[in-house]
């Protein structure tokens, strides 16, 4: 009897024959004939094994229901049930990933499931006329392109015959996408493709000189087009020249890569569409059978598009009216949550995995002043300096490259990113500075007796043991191995500049590269940096979507998971930490809408604001001013405090003391919750008075009194009566002051994050078990936030809950920690948490707000940067 690996080999052979036969029985027969030629009588002796292999293949193609486990959809008749026996493009791409990219079976299975879900949401290509709009939300550097390629392959197998990819704003990004599509998909079956755009740096779509598109009965067409007015106009010309008989045969899938960039209407007047947005909308209006699918990691702009036509508008916008899908990510993905952590289930004792990885190093404010000009006016006469943190980052990168070579990874790309400014002249000067420093000190790096040789080893050793031991299976590299490999690293090292106007650009085609890349905004979006290990990052942004896209360090780091490090200023780290929570909220909202079977036309995805930042560019955000902010079904908490401002701390303590004293006097103390301090039937007026008196740190924009109290004062009876509790620690120290008439209370411990300057950031105040504070039962600490709220509602009903947290002013970490330090406040701190009843998906009463516009100075600075970037792109 054959062993399982041998049966799997037969499965592979049968799969290989399927595209040419379209029949499992015929494919199995061809395998038998081939084997019998090699070994006469082989098939007769292995009938059982052949049958087993054939059954395995047949099981793969059973008609199944595609479960929409990641999507909000507009209901339609199911038409796609997964890959079929006669498919050609998906099997070829799957085998390419397995054999050439070395993907594991689990990774391929996940991609197969996620891509089938997206394809099932496309329009049925057998329909005579259709027009679809969808959005796929991935993670930055998370494999969106693999999903996009798999969707294209399966769509072509299922009946689509033309793919148009809108790829980036620059030649570099278009070329990168084209090269990948050719390598990953087209070259699997070259004779079955008609490629309509050239694979060259400066190439793009041009309308055929005679006629438009052609219809091919046996070929798939693909065009990868830059999102600029000129090539989009050429595409329109080609469509208009296409014969009606041909147009009726086309089934077009339009993929908009990074669809929140340029595609969203950013004109200031509602009907004054930006040129690129106008071209895309016009193109879709000309196509009788087209499905438009946007891919992005930052959907902030897309969910703020007006989904309805307004008076005077003739063509649809790009709102994803048919579906929104949030792609899953694998466990080995480095994203915002792994780097910056997530709110802990137990705020008093957060787990290491909730705290984030210790991969971020600080660039001091004084160093920032030495690396980038203070304003646009000073750039021409500004010359950057090689500050200590940049020297440390460069030395660590050299050590990492040596370590990867010692691990047998010399055949892989390695990259360091330096992104300090939007100005092209700064890129050139900084690259020249780095290159001169490397050349001048070349002899020192491998010599442990020199200053830089000693420092290189010191930096390397200081980074060891700072991450969980199980983060990688790769072996530890000793300092002597590092020094031995340094000459190889220096021999391979290049310092290219990558921006819109640079000639010496990165090129990962051909032999492995070792780069220190200095660049600008082109590095902030779309462009993949292979083998990115070290990032030195100063450039800030006043927009969520741009800031998140700047995270080029997100992604997969197989074989060197322990090595990546990021240098950035503390204020940028704080913004990213806040952004991690916002990104998580959006995905949670999508999940809640999915569970309640709501369509994209029903949703209003909540996006909190970070002070000093806009969600997306001011013009793209225009519909947000009509959007509504709702707190139903959410919990809110304070976790940033002015811990050195005693006057504010005293005022907040008095606000809580006044509230509980009044309720104690009214006799509202609950008797059914043991020793817990809880008051029921607290009036709305008392709650509003507390929130208007309490000083919320400015960073909690979602708790700003004008916004929060406006919601509380709306005409909804659920807000009339509240429960109020004081969360104490059983072993907590008694507070310094009485909390009104109930005397001193036991404090809780909340150590602050060590890496945040200024006001204290404790990351989380509430624990999941606190959700049921006003219930007679206890919440299982393993429950998630949403499940805990549902459990509470079963016992308490639609009653909002305000929790007061007296925090010990000392609050030292309960365990030795590299990420936490003592709170060290001027006095005990009073924080609060709120649990709102209802659901995040309900369309009841919302609070309409004007999201904070950028100041005139901020808009001028952004406009100046964008103008320079556009000019640079034109030069390219």
PDB file of C-alpha atoms in Angstrom, residues 129-345:
ATOM      1  CA  UNK A 129     -25.679  43.820 -18.026  1.00  0.00           C
ATOM      2  CA  UNK A 130     -24.221  44.540 -14.602  1.00  0.00           C
ATOM      3  CA  UNK A 131     -22.420  47.216 -12.602  1.00  0.00           C
ATOM      4  CA  UNK A 132     -20.888  46.429  -9.221  1.00  0.00           C
ATOM      5  CA  UNK A 133     -18.993  48.303  -6.512  1.00  0.00           C
ATOM      6  CA  UNK A 134     -17.019  46.610  -3.762  1.00  0.00           C
ATOM      7  CA  UNK A 135     -14.250  47.322  -1.269  1.00  0.00           C
ATOM      8  CA  UNK A 136     -11.634  44.915   0.113  1.00  0.00           C
ATOM      9  CA  UNK A 137      -9.931  46.120   3.287  1.00  0.00           C
ATOM     10  CA  UNK A 138      -6.556  44.531   3.923  1.00  0.00           C
ATOM     11  CA  UNK A 139      -3.664  45.463   6.181  1.00  0.00           C
ATOM     12  CA  UNK A 140      -0.603  47.472   5.144  1.00  0.00           C
ATOM     13  CA  UNK A 141       1.968  45.114   3.590  1.00  0.00           C
ATOM     14  CA  UNK A 142      -0.208  42.135   4.510  1.00  0.00           C
ATOM     15  CA  UNK A 143      -0.597  40.226   1.249  1.00  0.00           C
ATOM     16  CA  UNK A 144      -3.410  42.246  -0.348  1.00  0.00           C
ATOM     17  CA  UNK A 145      -1.725  41.718  -3.722  1.00  0.00           C
ATOM     18  CA  UNK A 146      -1.827  37.938  -3.331  1.00  0.00           C
ATOM     19  CA  UNK A 147      -5.556  38.115  -2.623  1.00  0.00           C
ATOM     20  CA  UNK A 148      -6.046  40.479  -5.534  1.00  0.00           C
ATOM     21  CA  UNK A 149      -4.182  38.107  -7.860  1.00  0.00           C
ATOM     22  CA  UNK A 150      -6.145  35.103  -6.634  1.00  0.00           C
ATOM     23  CA  UNK A 151      -9.436  36.984  -7.142  1.00  0.00           C
ATOM     24  CA  UNK A 152      -8.410  37.883 -10.688  1.00  0.00           C
ATOM     25  CA  UNK A 153      -7.429  34.288 -11.461  1.00  0.00           C
ATOM     26  CA  UNK A 154     -10.689  32.866 -10.118  1.00  0.00           C
ATOM     27  CA  UNK A 155     -12.804  35.556 -11.782  1.00  0.00           C
ATOM     28  CA  UNK A 156     -11.231  34.715 -15.139  1.00  0.00           C
ATOM     29  CA  UNK A 157     -11.842  31.023 -14.539  1.00  0.00           C
ATOM     30  CA  UNK A 158     -15.474  31.838 -13.696  1.00  0.00           C
ATOM     31  CA  UNK A 159     -16.284  33.832 -16.826  1.00  0.00           C
ATOM     32  CA  UNK A 160     -14.692  37.272 -16.685  1.00  0.00           C
ATOM     33  CA  UNK A 161     -12.357  37.886 -19.643  1.00  0.00           C
ATOM     34  CA  UNK A 162     -10.800  41.317 -19.111  1.00  0.00           C
ATOM     35  CA  UNK A 163      -8.955  42.772 -16.104  1.00  0.00           C
ATOM     36  CA  UNK A 164      -8.086  46.432 -15.712  1.00  0.00           C
ATOM     37  CA  UNK A 165      -5.845  47.299 -12.770  1.00  0.00           C
ATOM     38  CA  UNK A 166      -5.606  50.925 -11.660  1.00  0.00           C
ATOM     39  CA  UNK A 167      -2.175  50.878 -10.060  1.00  0.00           C
ATOM     40  CA  UNK A 168      -0.691  53.819  -8.205  1.00  0.00           C
ATOM     41  CA  UNK A 169       0.070  57.411  -9.117  1.00  0.00           C
ATOM     42  CA  UNK A 170       3.657  56.964 -10.267  1.00  0.00           C
ATOM     43  CA  UNK A 171       5.504  55.063 -12.982  1.00  0.00           C
ATOM     44  CA  UNK A 172       7.375  53.147 -10.294  1.00  0.00           C
ATOM     45  CA  UNK A 173       4.216  51.828  -8.641  1.00  0.00           C
ATOM     46  CA  UNK A 174       2.593  50.945 -11.963  1.00  0.00           C
ATOM     47  CA  UNK A 175       5.719  49.107 -13.076  1.00  0.00           C
ATOM     48  CA  UNK A 176       5.953  47.244  -9.761  1.00  0.00           C
ATOM     49  CA  UNK A 177       2.351  46.045 -10.088  1.00  0.00           C
ATOM     50  CA  UNK A 178       2.759  45.116 -13.762  1.00  0.00           C
ATOM     51  CA  UNK A 179       5.941  43.138 -13.090  1.00  0.00           C
ATOM     52  CA  UNK A 180       4.262  41.231 -10.293  1.00  0.00           C
ATOM     53  CA  UNK A 181       1.151  40.424 -12.319  1.00  0.00           C
ATOM     54  CA  UNK A 182       3.271  39.209 -15.233  1.00  0.00           C
ATOM     55  CA  UNK A 183       5.483  37.089 -12.977  1.00  0.00           C
ATOM     56  CA  UNK A 184       2.793  35.686 -10.706  1.00  0.00           C
ATOM     57  CA  UNK A 185      -0.096  35.189 -13.106  1.00  0.00           C
ATOM     58  CA  UNK A 186       0.525  35.789 -16.816  1.00  0.00           C
ATOM     59  CA  UNK A 187       3.675  33.689 -17.075  1.00  0.00           C
ATOM     60  CA  UNK A 188       1.868  30.660 -15.669  1.00  0.00           C
ATOM     61  CA  UNK A 189       0.065  30.366 -19.057  1.00  0.00           C
ATOM     62  CA  UNK A 190       1.630  33.008 -21.363  1.00  0.00           C
ATOM     63  CA  UNK A 191      -0.186  31.895 -24.513  1.00  0.00           C
ATOM     64  CA  UNK A 192      -3.548  32.424 -22.808  1.00  0.00           C
ATOM     65  CA  UNK A 193      -3.010  36.132 -22.154  1.00  0.00           C
ATOM     66  CA  UNK A 194      -3.205  39.368 -24.125  1.00  0.00           C
ATOM     67  CA  UNK A 195      -1.185  41.978 -22.184  1.00  0.00           C
ATOM     68  CA  UNK A 196      -2.287  45.482 -23.168  1.00  0.00           C
ATOM     69  CA  UNK A 197       0.356  47.518 -21.308  1.00  0.00           C
ATOM     70  CA  UNK A 198       4.170  47.363 -21.624  1.00  0.00           C
ATOM     71  CA  UNK A 199       6.375  46.020 -18.845  1.00  0.00           C
ATOM     72  CA  UNK A 200       8.711  48.999 -18.682  1.00  0.00           C
ATOM     73  CA  UNK A 201       9.372  51.769 -16.172  1.00  0.00           C
ATOM     74  CA  UNK A 202       7.929  54.533 -18.331  1.00  0.00           C
ATOM     75  CA  UNK A 203       5.271  52.549 -20.171  1.00  0.00           C
ATOM     76  CA  UNK A 204       1.522  52.830 -19.766  1.00  0.00           C
ATOM     77  CA  UNK A 205      -1.740  52.167 -21.577  1.00  0.00           C
ATOM     78  CA  UNK A 206      -2.173  53.637 -25.038  1.00  0.00           C
ATOM     79  CA  UNK A 207      -5.325  53.294 -27.114  1.00  0.00           C
ATOM     80  CA  UNK A 208      -4.742  51.007 -30.137  1.00  0.00           C
ATOM     81  CA  UNK A 209      -4.238  53.128 -33.268  1.00  0.00           C
ATOM     82  CA  UNK A 210      -6.957  51.222 -35.103  1.00  0.00           C
ATOM     83  CA  UNK A 211     -10.065  50.428 -33.087  1.00  0.00           C
ATOM     84  CA  UNK A 212     -10.515  49.655 -29.404  1.00  0.00           C
ATOM     85  CA  UNK A 213     -10.666  46.477 -27.345  1.00  0.00           C
ATOM     86  CA  UNK A 214     -10.894  43.080 -28.985  1.00  0.00           C
ATOM     87  CA  UNK A 215     -12.840  40.076 -27.792  1.00  0.00           C
ATOM     88  CA  UNK A 216     -10.829  36.863 -27.466  1.00  0.00           C
ATOM     89  CA  UNK A 217     -12.596  33.567 -27.121  1.00  0.00           C
ATOM     90  CA  UNK A 218      -9.520  31.849 -25.687  1.00  0.00           C
ATOM     91  CA  UNK A 219      -7.442  34.613 -24.081  1.00  0.00           C
ATOM     92  CA  UNK A 220      -7.683  36.851 -21.067  1.00  0.00           C
ATOM     93  CA  UNK A 221      -6.890  40.542 -21.439  1.00  0.00           C
ATOM     94  CA  UNK A 222      -5.075  42.550 -18.798  1.00  0.00           C
ATOM     95  CA  UNK A 223      -4.061  46.194 -18.568  1.00  0.00           C
ATOM     96  CA  UNK A 224      -2.171  47.784 -15.660  1.00  0.00           C
ATOM     97  CA  UNK A 225      -2.754  51.534 -15.785  1.00  0.00           C
ATOM     98  CA  UNK A 226      -1.325  54.420 -13.797  1.00  0.00           C
ATOM     99  CA  UNK A 227      -3.929  56.589 -12.076  1.00  0.00           C
ATOM    100  CA  UNK A 228      -3.092  59.701 -14.056  1.00  0.00           C
ATOM    101  CA  UNK A 229      -5.390  61.671 -16.322  1.00  0.00           C
ATOM    102  CA  UNK A 230      -3.498  60.908 -19.555  1.00  0.00           C
ATOM    103  CA  UNK A 231      -3.546  57.076 -19.486  1.00  0.00           C
ATOM    104  CA  UNK A 232      -7.114  57.065 -18.148  1.00  0.00           C
ATOM    105  CA  UNK A 233      -8.098  59.277 -21.071  1.00  0.00           C
ATOM    106  CA  UNK A 234      -6.395  56.808 -23.420  1.00  0.00           C
ATOM    107  CA  UNK A 235      -8.428  54.009 -21.850  1.00  0.00           C
ATOM    108  CA  UNK A 236     -11.625  55.982 -22.414  1.00  0.00           C
ATOM    109  CA  UNK A 237     -10.673  56.455 -26.058  1.00  0.00           C
ATOM    110  CA  UNK A 238     -10.133  52.689 -26.449  1.00  0.00           C
ATOM    111  CA  UNK A 239     -13.508  51.939 -24.859  1.00  0.00           C
ATOM    112  CA  UNK A 240     -15.299  54.437 -27.069  1.00  0.00           C
ATOM    113  CA  UNK A 241     -13.688  52.903 -30.167  1.00  0.00           C
ATOM    114  CA  UNK A 242     -14.677  49.375 -29.211  1.00  0.00           C
ATOM    115  CA  UNK A 243     -17.321  47.885 -31.465  1.00  0.00           C
ATOM    116  CA  UNK A 244     -20.724  47.372 -29.772  1.00  0.00           C
ATOM    117  CA  UNK A 245     -20.679  43.669 -30.692  1.00  0.00           C
ATOM    118  CA  UNK A 246     -17.299  43.309 -28.986  1.00  0.00           C
ATOM    119  CA  UNK A 247     -18.352  45.360 -25.971  1.00  0.00           C
ATOM    120  CA  UNK A 248     -21.281  43.020 -25.368  1.00  0.00           C
ATOM    121  CA  UNK A 249     -18.838  40.108 -25.077  1.00  0.00           C
ATOM    122  CA  UNK A 250     -16.515  41.758 -22.575  1.00  0.00           C
ATOM    123  CA  UNK A 251     -16.843  40.899 -18.892  1.00  0.00           C
ATOM    124  CA  UNK A 252     -14.604  43.373 -17.101  1.00  0.00           C
ATOM    125  CA  UNK A 253     -13.150  43.277 -13.613  1.00  0.00           C
ATOM    126  CA  UNK A 254     -11.723  46.656 -12.580  1.00  0.00           C
ATOM    127  CA  UNK A 255      -9.280  46.405  -9.674  1.00  0.00           C
ATOM    128  CA  UNK A 256      -8.378  49.718  -8.024  1.00  0.00           C
ATOM    129  CA  UNK A 257      -5.200  49.170  -6.015  1.00  0.00           C
ATOM    130  CA  UNK A 258      -4.877  51.630  -3.095  1.00  0.00           C
ATOM    131  CA  UNK A 259      -8.329  52.906  -4.017  1.00  0.00           C
ATOM    132  CA  UNK A 260      -8.378  55.599  -1.335  1.00  0.00           C
ATOM    133  CA  UNK A 261      -5.589  57.407  -3.181  1.00  0.00           C
ATOM    134  CA  UNK A 262      -6.670  59.636  -6.092  1.00  0.00           C
ATOM    135  CA  UNK A 263      -9.815  57.577  -6.806  1.00  0.00           C
ATOM    136  CA  UNK A 264     -11.935  59.253  -4.126  1.00  0.00           C
ATOM    137  CA  UNK A 265     -13.430  62.572  -5.185  1.00  0.00           C
ATOM    138  CA  UNK A 266     -11.356  65.238  -3.438  1.00  0.00           C
ATOM    139  CA  UNK A 267     -12.667  68.300  -5.222  1.00  0.00           C
ATOM    140  CA  UNK A 268     -13.999  70.933  -2.851  1.00  0.00           C
ATOM    141  CA  UNK A 269     -17.283  71.364  -4.720  1.00  0.00           C
ATOM    142  CA  UNK A 270     -19.543  68.316  -4.599  1.00  0.00           C
ATOM    143  CA  UNK A 271     -19.986  68.186  -8.379  1.00  0.00           C
ATOM    144  CA  UNK A 272     -16.524  69.512  -9.213  1.00  0.00           C
ATOM    145  CA  UNK A 273     -14.919  66.096  -9.402  1.00  0.00           C
ATOM    146  CA  UNK A 274     -11.152  65.809  -9.365  1.00  0.00           C
ATOM    147  CA  UNK A 275      -9.854  64.830 -12.788  1.00  0.00           C
ATOM    148  CA  UNK A 276      -8.794  61.294 -11.854  1.00  0.00           C
ATOM    149  CA  UNK A 277     -11.998  60.546  -9.968  1.00  0.00           C
ATOM    150  CA  UNK A 278     -13.982  61.902 -12.884  1.00  0.00           C
ATOM    151  CA  UNK A 279     -12.129  59.702 -15.392  1.00  0.00           C
ATOM    152  CA  UNK A 280     -12.686  56.543 -13.344  1.00  0.00           C
ATOM    153  CA  UNK A 281     -16.388  57.243 -12.882  1.00  0.00           C
ATOM    154  CA  UNK A 282     -16.791  58.030 -16.579  1.00  0.00           C
ATOM    155  CA  UNK A 283     -15.033  54.799 -17.553  1.00  0.00           C
ATOM    156  CA  UNK A 284     -17.348  52.725 -15.380  1.00  0.00           C
ATOM    157  CA  UNK A 285     -20.392  54.486 -16.818  1.00  0.00           C
ATOM    158  CA  UNK A 286     -19.265  53.486 -20.346  1.00  0.00           C
ATOM    159  CA  UNK A 287     -18.905  49.794 -19.513  1.00  0.00           C
ATOM    160  CA  UNK A 288     -22.149  47.784 -19.611  1.00  0.00           C
ATOM    161  CA  UNK A 289     -20.638  44.801 -17.800  1.00  0.00           C
ATOM    162  CA  UNK A 290     -18.075  45.835 -15.225  1.00  0.00           C
ATOM    163  CA  UNK A 291     -17.458  45.180 -11.556  1.00  0.00           C
ATOM    164  CA  UNK A 292     -15.272  47.696  -9.715  1.00  0.00           C
ATOM    165  CA  UNK A 293     -13.388  46.439  -6.647  1.00  0.00           C
ATOM    166  CA  UNK A 294     -11.183  48.730  -4.582  1.00  0.00           C
ATOM    167  CA  UNK A 295      -8.337  47.364  -2.475  1.00  0.00           C
ATOM    168  CA  UNK A 296      -6.931  49.374   0.402  1.00  0.00           C
ATOM    169  CA  UNK A 297      -5.497  49.104   3.901  1.00  0.00           C
ATOM    170  CA  UNK A 298      -6.885  52.522   4.837  1.00  0.00           C
ATOM    171  CA  UNK A 299     -10.604  52.743   3.992  1.00  0.00           C
ATOM    172  CA  UNK A 300     -11.117  56.034   5.816  1.00  0.00           C
ATOM    173  CA  UNK A 301     -11.852  58.006   2.647  1.00  0.00           C
ATOM    174  CA  UNK A 302     -13.900  55.277   0.974  1.00  0.00           C
ATOM    175  CA  UNK A 303     -16.422  54.869   3.786  1.00  0.00           C
ATOM    176  CA  UNK A 304     -16.953  58.632   3.784  1.00  0.00           C
ATOM    177  CA  UNK A 305     -18.053  58.751   0.140  1.00  0.00           C
ATOM    178  CA  UNK A 306     -21.685  59.758  -0.264  1.00  0.00           C
ATOM    179  CA  UNK A 307     -23.441  56.526  -1.327  1.00  0.00           C
ATOM    180  CA  UNK A 308     -26.330  58.375  -2.950  1.00  0.00           C
ATOM    181  CA  UNK A 309     -26.499  60.545  -6.026  1.00  0.00           C
ATOM    182  CA  UNK A 310     -27.203  64.152  -5.286  1.00  0.00           C
ATOM    183  CA  UNK A 311     -29.180  66.529  -7.445  1.00  0.00           C
ATOM    184  CA  UNK A 312     -27.285  67.369 -10.615  1.00  0.00           C
ATOM    185  CA  UNK A 313     -25.024  64.307 -10.468  1.00  0.00           C
ATOM    186  CA  UNK A 314     -25.207  62.136 -13.563  1.00  0.00           C
ATOM    187  CA  UNK A 315     -22.800  59.307 -12.781  1.00  0.00           C
ATOM    188  CA  UNK A 316     -22.373  57.137  -9.710  1.00  0.00           C
ATOM    189  CA  UNK A 317     -19.567  57.657  -7.257  1.00  0.00           C
ATOM    190  CA  UNK A 318     -17.343  54.802  -6.092  1.00  0.00           C
ATOM    191  CA  UNK A 319     -19.037  54.003  -2.779  1.00  0.00           C
ATOM    192  CA  UNK A 320     -18.812  50.201  -2.199  1.00  0.00           C
ATOM    193  CA  UNK A 321     -22.576  49.687  -2.291  1.00  0.00           C
ATOM    194  CA  UNK A 322     -22.450  45.924  -2.958  1.00  0.00           C
ATOM    195  CA  UNK A 323     -19.905  44.639  -0.454  1.00  0.00           C
ATOM    196  CA  UNK A 324     -17.150  45.483   2.004  1.00  0.00           C
ATOM    197  CA  UNK A 325     -14.778  42.665   2.915  1.00  0.00           C
ATOM    198  CA  UNK A 326     -12.155  42.796   5.687  1.00  0.00           C
ATOM    199  CA  UNK A 327      -9.375  40.359   4.834  1.00  0.00           C
ATOM    200  CA  UNK A 328      -8.081  38.149   7.640  1.00  0.00           C
ATOM    201  CA  UNK A 329      -4.402  38.257   8.543  1.00  0.00           C
ATOM    202  CA  UNK A 330      -2.210  35.353   9.568  1.00  0.00           C
ATOM    203  CA  UNK A 331      -0.600  34.999  12.972  1.00  0.00           C
ATOM    204  CA  UNK A 332       2.886  35.866  11.692  1.00  0.00           C
ATOM    205  CA  UNK A 333       1.859  39.266  10.342  1.00  0.00           C
ATOM    206  CA  UNK A 334       3.552  42.275  11.919  1.00  0.00           C
ATOM    207  CA  UNK A 335       0.926  45.018  12.046  1.00  0.00           C
ATOM    208  CA  UNK A 336      -0.196  47.807  14.331  1.00  0.00           C
ATOM    209  CA  UNK A 337      -1.500  45.406  16.974  1.00  0.00           C
ATOM    210  CA  UNK A 338       1.714  43.391  17.300  1.00  0.00           C
ATOM    211  CA  UNK A 339       3.877  46.496  17.384  1.00  0.00           C
ATOM    212  CA  UNK A 340       1.736  48.680  19.613  1.00  0.00           C
ATOM    213  CA  UNK A 341      -0.370  46.095  21.432  1.00  0.00           C
ATOM    214  CA  UNK A 342      -4.109  46.056  22.083  1.00  0.00           C
ATOM    215  CA  UNK A 343      -6.324  47.056  25.028  1.00  0.00           C
ATOM    216  CA  UNK A 344      -5.759  44.440  27.740  1.00  0.00           C
ATOM    217  CA  UNK A 345      -8.564  42.264  29.058  1.00  0.00           C
TER     218      UNK A 345
END
